[in-house]
Amino acid sequence: MAVLRFSFGTMGSGKSTLPLQIHHNLTSRGLRGLLCTQLDRDGARVSSRLGVSAAAVDVGPKLDLFELARAYADQHGGIDHMVCDEAQFYTPAQVEQLARVVDELDADVHALGLLTDFRGRLFPGSARFLELADERQELQVEARCWCGARATQNARLVNGRQVYDGELVVVGDTGGDADVTYELLCRRHWLRGETGRVPDGDVAALAEAPVATD
Ligand SMILES: [Zn+2]
């Protein structure tokens, strides 16, 4: 029986290398399958900080994943698996299409993504995965907050300061006036907005502050 598996974690929890590993392991065993991603900075490739990358299907919001899988199966005499990276960005309809890939084409779907956004709310795609998946697993690689506690939240920083609202999808390094970055925090420091970074305006103040010595 094929399964729909959703694996979730925070940014930097090794999530970016895992899709490549899974896809590589399956295809090296002679299995037929597709690697899918979305909004990857390098275009239609899944890349990781380890420097490994593989050609991938770039999933736009209008792409029908069931039809994609069916076309692949027609071409290759079947489909064994789909590995889906950045799965939090898929639309709920696309998650339902992946469920049909499992049920109707008998292919395993391994989806990997983030659970919550910078506001601390479930991504719509991730919510649908949680609702429909046969298996849900939290990735074991643990990320840490600057304080050393387990990091469970993705904070968005605009010009070095944490924000709690704004556009849902903003990928870093996309240009524009604001400097948008992300930082992993524990829940306590995410709620307090206490990031490990010093906002630019505070650097001078810090420099002037008396330094405790002992
Ligand atoms: Zn913390």
mmCIF file with all atom_site columns, C-alpha atoms and ligand atoms in Angstrom:
data_model
loop_
_atom_site.group_PDB
_atom_site.id
_atom_site.type_symbol
_atom_site.label_atom_id
_atom_site.label_alt_id
_atom_site.label_comp_id
_atom_site.label_asym_id
_atom_site.label_entity_id
_atom_site.label_seq_id
_atom_site.pdbx_PDB_ins_code
_atom_site.Cartn_x
_atom_site.Cartn_y
_atom_site.Cartn_z
_atom_site.occupancy
_atom_site.B_iso_or_equiv
_atom_site.pdbx_formal_charge
_atom_site.auth_seq_id
_atom_site.auth_comp_id
_atom_site.auth_asym_id
_atom_site.auth_atom_id
_atom_site.pdbx_PDB_model_num
ATOM   1   C  CA . MET A 1 1   ? 0.000  0.000  0.000   1.00 0.00 ? 1   MET A CA 1
ATOM   2   C  CA . ALA A 1 2   ? 1.353  3.396  -0.964  1.00 0.00 ? 2   ALA A CA 1
ATOM   3   C  CA . VAL A 1 3   ? 1.429  6.088  1.710   1.00 0.00 ? 3   VAL A CA 1
ATOM   4   C  CA . LEU A 1 4   ? 1.228  9.848  1.967   1.00 0.00 ? 4   LEU A CA 1
ATOM   5   C  CA . ARG A 1 5   ? 3.889  10.891 4.459   1.00 0.00 ? 5   ARG A CA 1
ATOM   6   C  CA . PHE A 1 6   ? 4.337  14.421 5.777   1.00 0.00 ? 6   PHE A CA 1
ATOM   7   C  CA . SER A 1 7   ? 7.610  15.222 7.538   1.00 0.00 ? 7   SER A CA 1
ATOM   8   C  CA . PHE A 1 8   ? 7.900  18.601 9.167   1.00 0.00 ? 8   PHE A CA 1
ATOM   9   C  CA . GLY A 1 9   ? 10.518 20.644 10.919  1.00 0.00 ? 9   GLY A CA 1
ATOM   10  C  CA . THR A 1 10  ? 11.865 24.138 11.369  1.00 0.00 ? 10  THR A CA 1
ATOM   11  C  CA . MET A 1 11  ? 14.156 25.841 8.886   1.00 0.00 ? 11  MET A CA 1
ATOM   12  C  CA . GLY A 1 12  ? 17.688 24.583 9.124   1.00 0.00 ? 12  GLY A CA 1
ATOM   13  C  CA . SER A 1 13  ? 16.677 21.281 10.699  1.00 0.00 ? 13  SER A CA 1
ATOM   14  C  CA . GLY A 1 14  ? 18.278 19.378 7.853   1.00 0.00 ? 14  GLY A CA 1
ATOM   15  C  CA . LYS A 1 15  ? 15.088 19.510 5.842   1.00 0.00 ? 15  LYS A CA 1
ATOM   16  C  CA . SER A 1 16  ? 16.831 20.755 2.706   1.00 0.00 ? 16  SER A CA 1
ATOM   17  C  CA . THR A 1 17  ? 19.119 17.743 2.362   1.00 0.00 ? 17  THR A CA 1
ATOM   18  C  CA . LEU A 1 18  ? 16.509 15.134 3.193   1.00 0.00 ? 18  LEU A CA 1
ATOM   19  C  CA . PRO A 1 19  ? 14.403 15.408 -0.018  1.00 0.00 ? 19  PRO A CA 1
ATOM   20  C  CA . LEU A 1 20  ? 17.560 14.893 -2.066  1.00 0.00 ? 20  LEU A CA 1
ATOM   21  C  CA . GLN A 1 21  ? 18.609 11.904 -0.004  1.00 0.00 ? 21  GLN A CA 1
ATOM   22  C  CA . ILE A 1 22  ? 15.193 10.270 -0.230  1.00 0.00 ? 22  ILE A CA 1
ATOM   23  C  CA . HIS A 1 23  ? 14.933 10.851 -3.971  1.00 0.00 ? 23  HIS A CA 1
ATOM   24  C  CA . HIS A 1 24  ? 18.483 9.631  -4.554  1.00 0.00 ? 24  HIS A CA 1
ATOM   25  C  CA . ASN A 1 25  ? 17.976 6.495  -2.442  1.00 0.00 ? 25  ASN A CA 1
ATOM   26  C  CA . LEU A 1 26  ? 14.789 5.577  -4.273  1.00 0.00 ? 26  LEU A CA 1
ATOM   27  C  CA . THR A 1 27  ? 16.010 6.249  -7.802  1.00 0.00 ? 27  THR A CA 1
ATOM   28  C  CA . SER A 1 28  ? 19.295 4.410  -7.177  1.00 0.00 ? 28  SER A CA 1
ATOM   29  C  CA . ARG A 1 29  ? 17.178 1.346  -6.377  1.00 0.00 ? 29  ARG A CA 1
ATOM   30  C  CA . GLY A 1 30  ? 15.658 1.665  -9.845  1.00 0.00 ? 30  GLY A CA 1
ATOM   31  C  CA . LEU A 1 31  ? 12.392 3.203  -8.692  1.00 0.00 ? 31  LEU A CA 1
ATOM   32  C  CA . ARG A 1 32  ? 10.619 5.725  -10.889 1.00 0.00 ? 32  ARG A CA 1
ATOM   33  C  CA . GLY A 1 33  ? 9.722  9.060  -9.394  1.00 0.00 ? 33  GLY A CA 1
ATOM   34  C  CA . LEU A 1 34  ? 9.629  12.819 -9.375  1.00 0.00 ? 34  LEU A CA 1
ATOM   35  C  CA . LEU A 1 35  ? 11.310 15.427 -7.206  1.00 0.00 ? 35  LEU A CA 1
ATOM   36  C  CA . CYS A 1 36  ? 9.167  18.534 -6.735  1.00 0.00 ? 36  CYS A CA 1
ATOM   37  C  CA . THR A 1 37  ? 9.841  21.856 -5.086  1.00 0.00 ? 37  THR A CA 1
ATOM   38  C  CA . GLN A 1 38  ? 8.642  25.437 -4.975  1.00 0.00 ? 38  GLN A CA 1
ATOM   39  C  CA . LEU A 1 39  ? 10.227 28.849 -4.618  1.00 0.00 ? 39  LEU A CA 1
ATOM   40  C  CA . ASP A 1 40  ? 13.715 27.439 -4.552  1.00 0.00 ? 40  ASP A CA 1
ATOM   41  C  CA . ARG A 1 41  ? 16.180 30.268 -4.993  1.00 0.00 ? 41  ARG A CA 1
ATOM   42  C  CA . ASP A 1 42  ? 18.147 28.417 -7.629  1.00 0.00 ? 42  ASP A CA 1
ATOM   43  C  CA . GLY A 1 43  ? 15.136 27.870 -9.860  1.00 0.00 ? 43  GLY A CA 1
ATOM   44  C  CA . ALA A 1 44  ? 13.907 24.356 -10.524 1.00 0.00 ? 44  ALA A CA 1
ATOM   45  C  CA . ARG A 1 45  ? 16.494 22.572 -8.454  1.00 0.00 ? 45  ARG A CA 1
ATOM   46  C  CA . VAL A 1 46  ? 16.466 21.319 -4.921  1.00 0.00 ? 46  VAL A CA 1
ATOM   47  C  CA . SER A 1 47  ? 19.676 22.487 -3.366  1.00 0.00 ? 47  SER A CA 1
ATOM   48  C  CA . SER A 1 48  ? 21.142 22.265 0.075   1.00 0.00 ? 48  SER A CA 1
ATOM   49  C  CA . ARG A 1 49  ? 23.928 23.889 1.976   1.00 0.00 ? 49  ARG A CA 1
ATOM   50  C  CA . LEU A 1 50  ? 25.895 20.685 1.515   1.00 0.00 ? 50  LEU A CA 1
ATOM   51  C  CA . GLY A 1 51  ? 26.157 21.547 -2.160  1.00 0.00 ? 51  GLY A CA 1
ATOM   52  C  CA . VAL A 1 52  ? 24.110 18.604 -3.398  1.00 0.00 ? 52  VAL A CA 1
ATOM   53  C  CA . SER A 1 53  ? 21.378 19.366 -5.866  1.00 0.00 ? 53  SER A CA 1
ATOM   54  C  CA . ALA A 1 54  ? 19.113 17.583 -8.316  1.00 0.00 ? 54  ALA A CA 1
ATOM   55  C  CA . ALA A 1 55  ? 16.810 18.586 -11.139 1.00 0.00 ? 55  ALA A CA 1
ATOM   56  C  CA . ALA A 1 56  ? 13.288 19.117 -9.858  1.00 0.00 ? 56  ALA A CA 1
ATOM   57  C  CA . VAL A 1 57  ? 9.834  20.033 -11.065 1.00 0.00 ? 57  VAL A CA 1
ATOM   58  C  CA . ASP A 1 58  ? 9.031  23.599 -10.021 1.00 0.00 ? 58  ASP A CA 1
ATOM   59  C  CA . VAL A 1 59  ? 5.537  23.520 -8.548  1.00 0.00 ? 59  VAL A CA 1
ATOM   60  C  CA . GLY A 1 60  ? 3.583  26.690 -9.314  1.00 0.00 ? 60  GLY A CA 1
ATOM   61  C  CA . PRO A 1 61  ? 0.190  27.228 -7.648  1.00 0.00 ? 61  PRO A CA 1
ATOM   62  C  CA . LYS A 1 62  ? -1.693 26.217 -10.825 1.00 0.00 ? 62  LYS A CA 1
ATOM   63  C  CA . LEU A 1 63  ? 0.161  22.963 -11.506 1.00 0.00 ? 63  LEU A CA 1
ATOM   64  C  CA . ASP A 1 64  ? -2.064 19.894 -11.147 1.00 0.00 ? 64  ASP A CA 1
ATOM   65  C  CA . LEU A 1 65  ? 0.148  17.394 -9.342  1.00 0.00 ? 65  LEU A CA 1
ATOM   66  C  CA . PHE A 1 66  ? -2.123 14.462 -10.094 1.00 0.00 ? 66  PHE A CA 1
ATOM   67  C  CA . GLU A 1 67  ? -1.982 15.192 -13.834 1.00 0.00 ? 67  GLU A CA 1
ATOM   68  C  CA . LEU A 1 68  ? 1.783  15.651 -13.574 1.00 0.00 ? 68  LEU A CA 1
ATOM   69  C  CA . ALA A 1 69  ? 2.155  12.252 -11.923 1.00 0.00 ? 69  ALA A CA 1
ATOM   70  C  CA . ARG A 1 70  ? -0.199 10.606 -14.406 1.00 0.00 ? 70  ARG A CA 1
ATOM   71  C  CA . ALA A 1 71  ? 1.732  12.017 -17.381 1.00 0.00 ? 71  ALA A CA 1
ATOM   72  C  CA . TYR A 1 72  ? 4.980  10.753 -15.824 1.00 0.00 ? 72  TYR A CA 1
ATOM   73  C  CA . ALA A 1 73  ? 3.435  7.316  -15.269 1.00 0.00 ? 73  ALA A CA 1
ATOM   74  C  CA . ASP A 1 74  ? 2.242  7.177  -18.894 1.00 0.00 ? 74  ASP A CA 1
ATOM   75  C  CA . GLN A 1 75  ? 5.747  7.982  -20.082 1.00 0.00 ? 75  GLN A CA 1
ATOM   76  C  CA . HIS A 1 76  ? 7.618  5.614  -17.758 1.00 0.00 ? 76  HIS A CA 1
ATOM   77  C  CA . GLY A 1 77  ? 5.183  2.743  -17.445 1.00 0.00 ? 77  GLY A CA 1
ATOM   78  C  CA . GLY A 1 78  ? 4.285  3.720  -13.879 1.00 0.00 ? 78  GLY A CA 1
ATOM   79  C  CA . ILE A 1 79  ? 5.323  5.907  -10.984 1.00 0.00 ? 79  ILE A CA 1
ATOM   80  C  CA . ASP A 1 80  ? 6.679  4.676  -7.668  1.00 0.00 ? 80  ASP A CA 1
ATOM   81  C  CA . HIS A 1 81  ? 7.211  7.851  -5.693  1.00 0.00 ? 81  HIS A CA 1
ATOM   82  C  CA . MET A 1 82  ? 7.082  11.608 -5.497  1.00 0.00 ? 82  MET A CA 1
ATOM   83  C  CA . VAL A 1 83  ? 9.333  13.594 -3.161  1.00 0.00 ? 83  VAL A CA 1
ATOM   84  C  CA . CYS A 1 84  ? 7.934  17.060 -2.445  1.00 0.00 ? 84  CYS A CA 1
ATOM   85  C  CA . ASP A 1 85  ? 10.148 19.750 -0.929  1.00 0.00 ? 85  ASP A CA 1
ATOM   86  C  CA . GLU A 1 86  ? 8.933  23.117 0.439   1.00 0.00 ? 86  GLU A CA 1
ATOM   87  C  CA . ALA A 1 87  ? 5.554  21.416 0.810   1.00 0.00 ? 87  ALA A CA 1
ATOM   88  C  CA . GLN A 1 88  ? 4.214  24.146 3.095   1.00 0.00 ? 88  GLN A CA 1
ATOM   89  C  CA . PHE A 1 89  ? 3.827  26.328 0.005   1.00 0.00 ? 89  PHE A CA 1
ATOM   90  C  CA . TYR A 1 90  ? 1.584  23.875 -1.854  1.00 0.00 ? 90  TYR A CA 1
ATOM   91  C  CA . THR A 1 91  ? -2.082 24.821 -2.048  1.00 0.00 ? 91  THR A CA 1
ATOM   92  C  CA . PRO A 1 92  ? -4.614 22.674 -0.151  1.00 0.00 ? 92  PRO A CA 1
ATOM   93  C  CA . ALA A 1 93  ? -5.954 21.563 -3.564  1.00 0.00 ? 93  ALA A CA 1
ATOM   94  C  CA . GLN A 1 94  ? -2.471 20.355 -4.540  1.00 0.00 ? 94  GLN A CA 1
ATOM   95  C  CA . VAL A 1 95  ? -2.223 18.381 -1.299  1.00 0.00 ? 95  VAL A CA 1
ATOM   96  C  CA . GLU A 1 96  ? -5.494 16.687 -2.231  1.00 0.00 ? 96  GLU A CA 1
ATOM   97  C  CA . GLN A 1 97  ? -4.048 15.927 -5.678  1.00 0.00 ? 97  GLN A CA 1
ATOM   98  C  CA . LEU A 1 98  ? -1.103 14.227 -3.957  1.00 0.00 ? 98  LEU A CA 1
ATOM   99  C  CA . ALA A 1 99  ? -3.520 12.119 -1.920  1.00 0.00 ? 99  ALA A CA 1
ATOM   100 C  CA . ARG A 1 100 ? -5.012 10.951 -5.218  1.00 0.00 ? 100 ARG A CA 1
ATOM   101 C  CA . VAL A 1 101 ? -1.523 10.123 -6.515  1.00 0.00 ? 101 VAL A CA 1
ATOM   102 C  CA . VAL A 1 102 ? -1.209 7.753  -3.554  1.00 0.00 ? 102 VAL A CA 1
ATOM   103 C  CA . ASP A 1 103 ? -4.681 6.248  -3.831  1.00 0.00 ? 103 ASP A CA 1
ATOM   104 C  CA . GLU A 1 104 ? -5.138 6.051  -7.589  1.00 0.00 ? 104 GLU A CA 1
ATOM   105 C  CA . LEU A 1 105 ? -1.606 5.679  -8.951  1.00 0.00 ? 105 LEU A CA 1
ATOM   106 C  CA . ASP A 1 106 ? -0.262 3.675  -6.001  1.00 0.00 ? 106 ASP A CA 1
ATOM   107 C  CA . ALA A 1 107 ? 2.809  5.902  -5.607  1.00 0.00 ? 107 ALA A CA 1
ATOM   108 C  CA . ASP A 1 108 ? 4.391  6.838  -2.277  1.00 0.00 ? 108 ASP A CA 1
ATOM   109 C  CA . VAL A 1 109 ? 4.416  10.573 -1.621  1.00 0.00 ? 109 VAL A CA 1
ATOM   110 C  CA . HIS A 1 110 ? 7.034  11.974 0.753   1.00 0.00 ? 110 HIS A CA 1
ATOM   111 C  CA . ALA A 1 111 ? 6.267  15.611 1.487   1.00 0.00 ? 111 ALA A CA 1
ATOM   112 C  CA . LEU A 1 112 ? 8.633  17.710 3.583   1.00 0.00 ? 112 LEU A CA 1
ATOM   113 C  CA . GLY A 1 113 ? 7.958  21.180 4.857   1.00 0.00 ? 113 GLY A CA 1
ATOM   114 C  CA . LEU A 1 114 ? 7.572  23.661 7.641   1.00 0.00 ? 114 LEU A CA 1
ATOM   115 C  CA . LEU A 1 115 ? 4.644  23.408 10.015  1.00 0.00 ? 115 LEU A CA 1
ATOM   116 C  CA . THR A 1 116 ? 4.082  27.045 10.949  1.00 0.00 ? 116 THR A CA 1
ATOM   117 C  CA . ASP A 1 117 ? 4.867  30.438 9.457   1.00 0.00 ? 117 ASP A CA 1
ATOM   118 C  CA . PHE A 1 118 ? 6.519  33.444 11.134  1.00 0.00 ? 118 PHE A CA 1
ATOM   119 C  CA . ARG A 1 119 ? 3.164  34.324 12.734  1.00 0.00 ? 119 ARG A CA 1
ATOM   120 C  CA . GLY A 1 120 ? 3.160  30.944 14.444  1.00 0.00 ? 120 GLY A CA 1
ATOM   121 C  CA . ARG A 1 121 ? 0.191  29.698 12.382  1.00 0.00 ? 121 ARG A CA 1
ATOM   122 C  CA . LEU A 1 122 ? -0.062 26.569 10.262  1.00 0.00 ? 122 LEU A CA 1
ATOM   123 C  CA . PHE A 1 123 ? 0.660  27.061 6.582   1.00 0.00 ? 123 PHE A CA 1
ATOM   124 C  CA . PRO A 1 124 ? -2.571 26.164 4.696   1.00 0.00 ? 124 PRO A CA 1
ATOM   125 C  CA . GLY A 1 125 ? -0.709 23.448 2.788   1.00 0.00 ? 125 GLY A CA 1
ATOM   126 C  CA . SER A 1 126 ? 0.805  22.003 5.961   1.00 0.00 ? 126 SER A CA 1
ATOM   127 C  CA . ALA A 1 127 ? -2.612 21.990 7.645   1.00 0.00 ? 127 ALA A CA 1
ATOM   128 C  CA . ARG A 1 128 ? -4.029 19.962 4.734   1.00 0.00 ? 128 ARG A CA 1
ATOM   129 C  CA . PHE A 1 129 ? -1.092 17.545 4.911   1.00 0.00 ? 129 PHE A CA 1
ATOM   130 C  CA . LEU A 1 130 ? -1.722 17.006 8.623   1.00 0.00 ? 130 LEU A CA 1
ATOM   131 C  CA . GLU A 1 131 ? -5.375 16.334 7.880   1.00 0.00 ? 131 GLU A CA 1
ATOM   132 C  CA . LEU A 1 132 ? -4.815 13.896 5.013   1.00 0.00 ? 132 LEU A CA 1
ATOM   133 C  CA . ALA A 1 133 ? -1.462 12.186 5.573   1.00 0.00 ? 133 ALA A CA 1
ATOM   134 C  CA . ASP A 1 134 ? -1.176 8.495  6.408   1.00 0.00 ? 134 ASP A CA 1
ATOM   135 C  CA . GLU A 1 135 ? 2.015  9.224  8.357   1.00 0.00 ? 135 GLU A CA 1
ATOM   136 C  CA . ARG A 1 136 ? 3.153  12.426 10.050  1.00 0.00 ? 136 ARG A CA 1
ATOM   137 C  CA . GLN A 1 137 ? 6.615  12.730 11.460  1.00 0.00 ? 137 GLN A CA 1
ATOM   138 C  CA . GLU A 1 138 ? 8.560  15.496 13.106  1.00 0.00 ? 138 GLU A CA 1
ATOM   139 C  CA . LEU A 1 139 ? 12.115 15.613 11.802  1.00 0.00 ? 139 LEU A CA 1
ATOM   140 C  CA . GLN A 1 140 ? 14.523 14.505 14.470  1.00 0.00 ? 140 GLN A CA 1
ATOM   141 C  CA . VAL A 1 141 ? 17.298 16.954 13.727  1.00 0.00 ? 141 VAL A CA 1
ATOM   142 C  CA . GLU A 1 142 ? 16.757 19.614 16.326  1.00 0.00 ? 142 GLU A CA 1
ATOM   143 C  CA . ALA A 1 143 ? 17.413 23.285 15.770  1.00 0.00 ? 143 ALA A CA 1
ATOM   144 C  CA . ARG A 1 144 ? 18.383 25.512 18.683  1.00 0.00 ? 144 ARG A CA 1
ATOM   145 C  CA . CYS A 1 145 ? 17.442 29.030 19.712  1.00 0.00 ? 145 CYS A CA 1
ATOM   146 C  CA . TRP A 1 146 ? 20.291 31.397 20.604  1.00 0.00 ? 146 TRP A CA 1
ATOM   147 C  CA . CYS A 1 147 ? 19.499 30.643 24.265  1.00 0.00 ? 147 CYS A CA 1
ATOM   148 C  CA . GLY A 1 148 ? 20.126 26.936 23.733  1.00 0.00 ? 148 GLY A CA 1
ATOM   149 C  CA . ALA A 1 149 ? 16.483 25.856 24.028  1.00 0.00 ? 149 ALA A CA 1
ATOM   150 C  CA . ARG A 1 150 ? 14.862 23.851 21.248  1.00 0.00 ? 150 ARG A CA 1
ATOM   151 C  CA . ALA A 1 151 ? 13.820 26.162 18.384  1.00 0.00 ? 151 ALA A CA 1
ATOM   152 C  CA . THR A 1 152 ? 10.250 25.559 17.307  1.00 0.00 ? 152 THR A CA 1
ATOM   153 C  CA . GLN A 1 153 ? 9.377  28.913 15.696  1.00 0.00 ? 153 GLN A CA 1
ATOM   154 C  CA . ASN A 1 154 ? 10.468 30.656 12.518  1.00 0.00 ? 154 ASN A CA 1
ATOM   155 C  CA . ALA A 1 155 ? 10.793 34.362 13.263  1.00 0.00 ? 155 ALA A CA 1
ATOM   156 C  CA . ARG A 1 156 ? 10.757 36.862 10.415  1.00 0.00 ? 156 ARG A CA 1
ATOM   157 C  CA . LEU A 1 157 ? 13.072 39.818 10.859  1.00 0.00 ? 157 LEU A CA 1
ATOM   158 C  CA . VAL A 1 158 ? 12.627 42.993 8.821   1.00 0.00 ? 158 VAL A CA 1
ATOM   159 C  CA . ASN A 1 159 ? 15.716 45.165 9.074   1.00 0.00 ? 159 ASN A CA 1
ATOM   160 C  CA . GLY A 1 160 ? 16.753 43.133 12.085  1.00 0.00 ? 160 GLY A CA 1
ATOM   161 C  CA . ARG A 1 161 ? 13.500 43.454 14.029  1.00 0.00 ? 161 ARG A CA 1
ATOM   162 C  CA . GLN A 1 162 ? 10.967 40.672 14.461  1.00 0.00 ? 162 GLN A CA 1
ATOM   163 C  CA . VAL A 1 163 ? 7.552  41.161 12.848  1.00 0.00 ? 163 VAL A CA 1
ATOM   164 C  CA . TYR A 1 164 ? 4.334  39.225 13.430  1.00 0.00 ? 164 TYR A CA 1
ATOM   165 C  CA . ASP A 1 165 ? 2.336  40.217 10.359  1.00 0.00 ? 165 ASP A CA 1
ATOM   166 C  CA . GLY A 1 166 ? 2.906  40.893 6.670   1.00 0.00 ? 166 GLY A CA 1
ATOM   167 C  CA . GLU A 1 167 ? 2.857  38.931 3.431   1.00 0.00 ? 167 GLU A CA 1
ATOM   168 C  CA . LEU A 1 168 ? 2.811  35.197 4.054   1.00 0.00 ? 168 LEU A CA 1
ATOM   169 C  CA . VAL A 1 169 ? 5.278  34.295 1.334   1.00 0.00 ? 169 VAL A CA 1
ATOM   170 C  CA . VAL A 1 170 ? 8.442  36.363 1.250   1.00 0.00 ? 170 VAL A CA 1
ATOM   171 C  CA . VAL A 1 171 ? 11.590 34.487 0.417   1.00 0.00 ? 171 VAL A CA 1
ATOM   172 C  CA . GLY A 1 172 ? 14.774 36.076 1.691   1.00 0.00 ? 172 GLY A CA 1
ATOM   173 C  CA . ASP A 1 173 ? 17.275 37.737 -0.636  1.00 0.00 ? 173 ASP A CA 1
ATOM   174 C  CA . THR A 1 174 ? 14.607 38.764 -3.136  1.00 0.00 ? 174 THR A CA 1
ATOM   175 C  CA . GLY A 1 175 ? 15.653 42.397 -3.221  1.00 0.00 ? 175 GLY A CA 1
ATOM   176 C  CA . GLY A 1 176 ? 13.462 45.345 -2.278  1.00 0.00 ? 176 GLY A CA 1
ATOM   177 C  CA . ASP A 1 177 ? 14.179 47.990 0.323   1.00 0.00 ? 177 ASP A CA 1
ATOM   178 C  CA . ALA A 1 178 ? 13.612 45.912 3.436   1.00 0.00 ? 178 ALA A CA 1
ATOM   179 C  CA . ASP A 1 179 ? 16.151 43.369 4.615   1.00 0.00 ? 179 ASP A CA 1
ATOM   180 C  CA . VAL A 1 180 ? 14.048 40.254 5.312   1.00 0.00 ? 180 VAL A CA 1
ATOM   181 C  CA . THR A 1 181 ? 15.707 37.409 7.161   1.00 0.00 ? 181 THR A CA 1
ATOM   182 C  CA . TYR A 1 182 ? 14.573 34.493 9.274   1.00 0.00 ? 182 TYR A CA 1
ATOM   183 C  CA . GLU A 1 183 ? 15.777 33.206 12.595  1.00 0.00 ? 183 GLU A CA 1
ATOM   184 C  CA . LEU A 1 184 ? 14.914 30.112 14.559  1.00 0.00 ? 184 LEU A CA 1
ATOM   185 C  CA . LEU A 1 185 ? 13.743 30.818 18.081  1.00 0.00 ? 185 LEU A CA 1
ATOM   186 C  CA . CYS A 1 186 ? 12.257 28.934 20.988  1.00 0.00 ? 186 CYS A CA 1
ATOM   187 C  CA . ARG A 1 187 ? 8.616  29.806 21.680  1.00 0.00 ? 187 ARG A CA 1
ATOM   188 C  CA . ARG A 1 188 ? 9.486  31.997 24.673  1.00 0.00 ? 188 ARG A CA 1
ATOM   189 C  CA . HIS A 1 189 ? 11.861 34.234 22.738  1.00 0.00 ? 189 HIS A CA 1
ATOM   190 C  CA . TRP A 1 190 ? 9.647  34.215 19.641  1.00 0.00 ? 190 TRP A CA 1
ATOM   191 C  CA . LEU A 1 191 ? 6.698  35.509 21.709  1.00 0.00 ? 191 LEU A CA 1
ATOM   192 C  CA . ARG A 1 192 ? 8.897  38.172 23.328  1.00 0.00 ? 192 ARG A CA 1
ATOM   193 C  CA . GLY A 1 193 ? 10.506 39.143 20.026  1.00 0.00 ? 193 GLY A CA 1
ATOM   194 C  CA . GLU A 1 194 ? 13.926 38.600 21.535  1.00 0.00 ? 194 GLU A CA 1
ATOM   195 C  CA . THR A 1 195 ? 16.142 37.571 18.663  1.00 0.00 ? 195 THR A CA 1
ATOM   196 C  CA . GLY A 1 196 ? 19.822 36.823 18.898  1.00 0.00 ? 196 GLY A CA 1
ATOM   197 C  CA . ARG A 1 197 ? 20.528 39.755 16.618  1.00 0.00 ? 197 ARG A CA 1
ATOM   198 C  CA . VAL A 1 198 ? 21.228 43.332 17.587  1.00 0.00 ? 198 VAL A CA 1
ATOM   199 C  CA . PRO A 1 199 ? 19.171 45.742 15.447  1.00 0.00 ? 199 PRO A CA 1
ATOM   200 C  CA . ASP A 1 200 ? 21.391 48.211 13.585  1.00 0.00 ? 200 ASP A CA 1
ATOM   201 C  CA . GLY A 1 201 ? 20.170 51.229 15.550  1.00 0.00 ? 201 GLY A CA 1
ATOM   202 C  CA . ASP A 1 202 ? 21.078 49.600 18.843  1.00 0.00 ? 202 ASP A CA 1
ATOM   203 C  CA . VAL A 1 203 ? 24.695 48.847 18.034  1.00 0.00 ? 203 VAL A CA 1
ATOM   204 C  CA . ALA A 1 204 ? 25.823 52.369 18.947  1.00 0.00 ? 204 ALA A CA 1
ATOM   205 C  CA . ALA A 1 205 ? 23.801 52.263 22.175  1.00 0.00 ? 205 ALA A CA 1
ATOM   206 C  CA . LEU A 1 206 ? 25.365 48.923 23.067  1.00 0.00 ? 206 LEU A CA 1
ATOM   207 C  CA . ALA A 1 207 ? 28.850 50.244 22.388  1.00 0.00 ? 207 ALA A CA 1
ATOM   208 C  CA . GLU A 1 208 ? 28.218 53.101 24.805  1.00 0.00 ? 208 GLU A CA 1
ATOM   209 C  CA . ALA A 1 209 ? 26.713 50.895 27.494  1.00 0.00 ? 209 ALA A CA 1
ATOM   210 C  CA . PRO A 1 210 ? 28.955 50.176 30.458  1.00 0.00 ? 210 PRO A CA 1
ATOM   211 C  CA . VAL A 1 211 ? 30.484 46.731 30.278  1.00 0.00 ? 211 VAL A CA 1
ATOM   212 C  CA . ALA A 1 212 ? 30.400 44.666 33.405  1.00 0.00 ? 212 ALA A CA 1
ATOM   213 C  CA . THR A 1 213 ? 33.771 43.293 34.409  1.00 0.00 ? 213 THR A CA 1
ATOM   214 C  CA . ASP A 1 214 ? 34.780 41.049 37.258  1.00 0.00 ? 214 ASP A CA 1
HETATM 215 ZN ZN . ZN  B 2 .   ? 15.277 31.036 23.316  1.00 0.00 ? 1   ZN  B ZN 1
#
